[in-house]
Amino acid sequence: MNNKPLKILAIDDMPANLALLGLALQDEYQIQIATSGGKGLALALDDPPDLILLDIMMPDMDGYETCRRIRSNPLLRDIPIVFITALTDLEAEALGFSLGAADYLTKPLSVEIARLRIRNLLEREQLRRELQRREAEQRLAASVFAHTHDSVVITDSGNRIIDVNAAFTRITGYTRAEVLGKDPNILKSGRQSREFYKSMWQSLDTHDHWSGELWNRNKNGEIYAALTSISVVRDDKGSIHHYIGLSADITPIKNHEHDLERIAHFDPLTGIPNRVLLADRLAQAIAHTHRAGNHMAVCYLDLDGFKPVNDQYGHEVGDQLLIEISQRIRECLRAGDTVARIGGDEFVLLLLDFNDSRECEAVLERMLCKVAEPLTIADYAVAVSASLGLTLYPADLADADTLLRHADQAMYIAKQRGKNRYHLFDQELNRIAQIRGETLARIEIALANNEFVLHFQPKVNMRRGIVLGAEALIRWQHPELGLLPPAAFLPDIEGTELVIALGNWVLTSALDHLESWQNIGLDIVISINIAPRHLLHHDFVETLQAGFAGHPQLRPGCLELEILETAALEDIGRVTTVMKECQKMGVGFALDDFGTGYSSLTYLKALPAETLKIDQSFIRDILGDPEDLAIVAGIINLTAAFHRQVIAEGVETEEHGSLLLKLGCDNAQGYGIARPMPAADLPAWIANWLTNQEWLKKSALPSPSETGLEQESPLK
Ligand code: C2E
Ligand code: MG
Ligand code: MG
């Protein structure tokens, strides 16, 4: 309540009448004076007073009229009015009361009596207003109780129901009469634990309040969800007077939540878990397997032949098929297992708690049979099968994502091996693949860091004592491991795109060297080794052209490409085309490691290589092995017959050279002449090389090659 003094409005045409009274009251009340009925009304409307003293006898508008007007104004209607009059006749008094006067004061005013009466009146008015307010409050409370959509239960301090509202009856099905005196636990569904209720009562005891969700049971036995809030009402002394429980029926919201949950976690078509729920289950399964100390399989299942069914018979049939298949898979699983659909026709299975892989394989075999059984959908007979990849945990001690990836990889192998089968992920193979991946990455870095170098091994004509050129051989100047031979890294990149990148580097680097040597007057042929994949790469010819364009001063014919005989046979038509394109640019070809392949004479004849390079494995043993000698002699004769050049590689000793000269092969390369050397050493080596005296002696004898066939590089 505010402490502002109560306000009294005095309306009298002769305020002097009131002067004494005003003086007496002004300590206690705020006094306002108006000298006519009209002015009094205006003041009252402006700021309604708590009491009005009203003179009856006034010119213009008398007290009665003023009273009538006050009473007819809703804003002022309830303000108590005290008439001040000299009149003492009863009739006038009656008229005043009938107009709603609260009291009369007669002139001459006794200040003391007037003060008491006014005080009484104001007190009564105060009480009346309080009563009115409470009544209104109660009416409001009652209407809230009666009309609220939420159920209200009021219980006594012993938690016996003393009242419920209509919403309670609507929600629970119990009438008021049925529940009066009962404990609200008649609604108990059994879904909440004893602990749950214990903590609810604890909260009521300590905080006088509890709120939460309850699963209740209505009179028909149906379960519903109630968002409930319970408050303790205490009396002045603090003891519990009663409890008020408010509940809203949130079953529809709960159902909706449930639907959302389903949508978020289950595949709408088949009703089985989706990728999101799978992630959850997989994490749980890993933890469980870990605890239980047994095994689990993570399987990736992809249908074989699903797309044709979908394309041929339409999506409806495809959908039906997926539903049926997921059902079949489920039938093969045990209670704790999971099957999830993670894509069109892709499923993931988690098979838990088995002792060894055989147990699991038995399940998968059953599943494969089951999936492959033919079925009829919309009168169409359809059949699919499944390819399954699996990995076993904890044998494959990986995280969830990796397990799935491993199962997926295994599934691809199952597909490659003919479908309708399962394949177990091989950890060892994976490890090797991983290491290979790391090696490849390292080689890529090496390429970027310029860690590769070319060494050069001279090729000579033993008979004439001249240097024909040199073969470029790649080395890796590894920062930690030192100089690595090609055997240490080339096998790793075989079959990858790196072959092309590295091959292009060799090409450019060889052309750079050639150019710098030509600039110092050293005119030699450099041969480089070309990997089959590189040669057959779609832009090999363009790359070569670009290489020459970047070195415009190079003499045509200074480059020779060594290709493996075996590679040439892979796609002889295409190889021939590429070779011819290159030859147009003046590039020569040698068939490397000749004799190790299975080339038929027809193929050999078709290939436009100018030179054959006899493989070092034959050369090595010609001194002691008559068979190898026969082969080498045969190849030399063959080249003569086909009008090709021949060169022997692996010439390690003087004797090798002598024998080769005798057989008619004048060109040679090998440790016996020079080991591969850094590019910087080559010019000096060439300048200082003198051919072997023994060979010169042998050369004095007529050579089969001198029967008309040119034996040196055609470019020299
Ligand atoms: P390749 O083309 O047959 O090269 C001849 C190999 O025999 C070279 O080994 C050479 O050092 C070795 N060699 C030469 N003379 C003798 C000898 O008298 N005795 C013995 N025991 N060996 C001799 P390298 O440099 O280790 O190269 C091995 C193979 O790697 C090469 O065989 C070639 O196929 C490949 N290669 C080398 N460099 C490249 C390249 O830049 N690109 C490609 N694609 N392959 C290359
Ligand atoms: Mg070679
Ligand atoms: Mg070779």
Tab-separated table of N, CA, C and O in Angstrom, residues 433-449 451-452 476 492-493 496 498:
chain	number	residue	atom	x	y	z
A	433	ALA	N	49.754	-51.650	-48.211
A	433	ALA	CA	49.212	-50.577	-49.049
A	433	ALA	C	49.465	-49.221	-48.398
A	433	ALA	O	49.782	-48.241	-49.067
A	434	GLN	N	49.350	-49.218	-47.084
A	434	GLN	CA	49.544	-47.968	-46.353
A	434	GLN	C	50.988	-47.483	-46.471
A	434	GLN	O	51.246	-46.319	-46.758
A	435	ILE	N	51.903	-48.449	-46.280
A	435	ILE	CA	53.321	-48.107	-46.386
A	435	ILE	C	53.622	-47.596	-47.786
A	435	ILE	O	54.313	-46.616	-47.990
A	436	ARG	N	53.008	-48.268	-48.762
A	436	ARG	CA	53.229	-47.875	-50.147
A	436	ARG	C	52.732	-46.445	-50.352
A	436	ARG	O	53.381	-45.638	-50.999
A	437	GLY	N	51.570	-46.172	-49.740
A	437	GLY	CA	51.018	-44.817	-49.826
A	437	GLY	C	51.992	-43.803	-49.275
A	437	GLY	O	52.243	-42.756	-49.878
A	438	GLU	N	52.601	-44.147	-48.150
A	438	GLU	CA	53.553	-43.227	-47.533
A	438	GLU	C	54.781	-43.040	-48.427
A	438	GLU	O	55.280	-41.934	-48.602
A	439	THR	N	55.230	-44.178	-49.007
A	439	THR	CA	56.387	-44.101	-49.893
A	439	THR	C	56.086	-43.208	-51.085
A	439	THR	O	56.902	-42.367	-51.465
A	440	LEU	N	54.906	-43.396	-51.660
A	440	LEU	CA	54.547	-42.592	-52.824
A	440	LEU	C	54.553	-41.112	-52.466
A	440	LEU	O	55.049	-40.281	-53.227
A	441	ALA	N	54.008	-40.814	-51.282
A	441	ALA	CA	53.959	-39.415	-50.858
A	441	ALA	C	55.381	-38.875	-50.737
A	441	ALA	O	55.680	-37.750	-51.141
A	442	ARG	N	56.278	-39.730	-50.215
A	442	ARG	CA	57.672	-39.308	-50.037
A	442	ARG	C	58.333	-39.058	-51.389
A	442	ARG	O	59.113	-38.118	-51.557
A	443	ILE	N	58.007	-39.925	-52.364
A	443	ILE	CA	58.605	-39.767	-53.691
A	443	ILE	C	58.108	-38.471	-54.349
A	443	ILE	O	58.868	-37.763	-55.009
A	444	GLU	N	56.860	-38.185	-54.116
A	444	GLU	CA	56.305	-36.944	-54.667
A	444	GLU	C	57.061	-35.744	-54.113
A	444	GLU	O	57.379	-34.798	-54.842
A	445	ILE	N	57.322	-35.809	-52.809
A	445	ILE	CA	58.063	-34.716	-52.170
A	445	ILE	C	59.466	-34.630	-52.769
A	445	ILE	O	59.966	-33.547	-53.093
A	446	ALA	N	60.071	-35.812	-52.963
A	446	ALA	CA	61.418	-35.847	-53.516
A	446	ALA	C	61.457	-35.182	-54.889
A	446	ALA	O	62.386	-34.445	-55.216
A	447	LEU	N	60.401	-35.435	-55.650
A	447	LEU	CA	60.315	-34.855	-56.993
A	447	LEU	C	60.234	-33.329	-56.887
A	447	LEU	O	60.934	-32.601	-57.596
A	448	ALA	N	59.405	-32.896	-55.958
A	448	ALA	CA	59.238	-31.450	-55.777
A	448	ALA	C	60.533	-30.816	-55.255
A	448	ALA	O	60.853	-29.675	-55.587
A	449	ASN	N	61.269	-31.578	-54.438
A	449	ASN	CA	62.506	-31.041	-53.843
A	449	ASN	C	63.741	-31.246	-54.714
A	449	ASN	O	64.860	-30.980	-54.262
A	451	GLU	N	65.217	-34.036	-55.645
A	451	GLU	CA	66.166	-34.978	-55.051
A	451	GLU	C	66.622	-36.056	-56.039
A	451	GLU	O	67.458	-36.880	-55.706
A	452	PHE	N	66.031	-36.058	-57.252
A	452	PHE	CA	66.436	-37.066	-58.228
A	452	PHE	C	67.568	-36.525	-59.099
A	452	PHE	O	67.657	-35.318	-59.325
A	476	TRP	N	68.162	-41.619	-56.830
A	476	TRP	CA	67.518	-40.725	-55.848
A	476	TRP	C	68.571	-40.333	-54.817
A	476	TRP	O	69.058	-41.176	-54.061
A	492	ASP	N	57.898	-49.151	-56.525
A	492	ASP	CA	56.820	-48.581	-55.719
A	492	ASP	C	55.849	-47.728	-56.531
A	492	ASP	O	54.670	-47.656	-56.225
A	493	ILE	N	56.381	-47.053	-57.532
A	493	ILE	CA	55.494	-46.147	-58.266
A	493	ILE	C	54.868	-46.821	-59.485
A	493	ILE	O	54.036	-46.226	-60.161
A	496	THR	N	51.257	-46.254	-61.023
A	496	THR	CA	50.641	-45.021	-60.518
A	496	THR	C	50.950	-43.856	-61.460
A	496	THR	O	51.808	-43.963	-62.336
A	498	LEU	N	52.479	-41.358	-60.761
A	498	LEU	CA	53.813	-40.825	-60.503
A	498	LEU	C	54.804	-41.230	-61.589
A	498	LEU	O	55.789	-40.525	-61.840
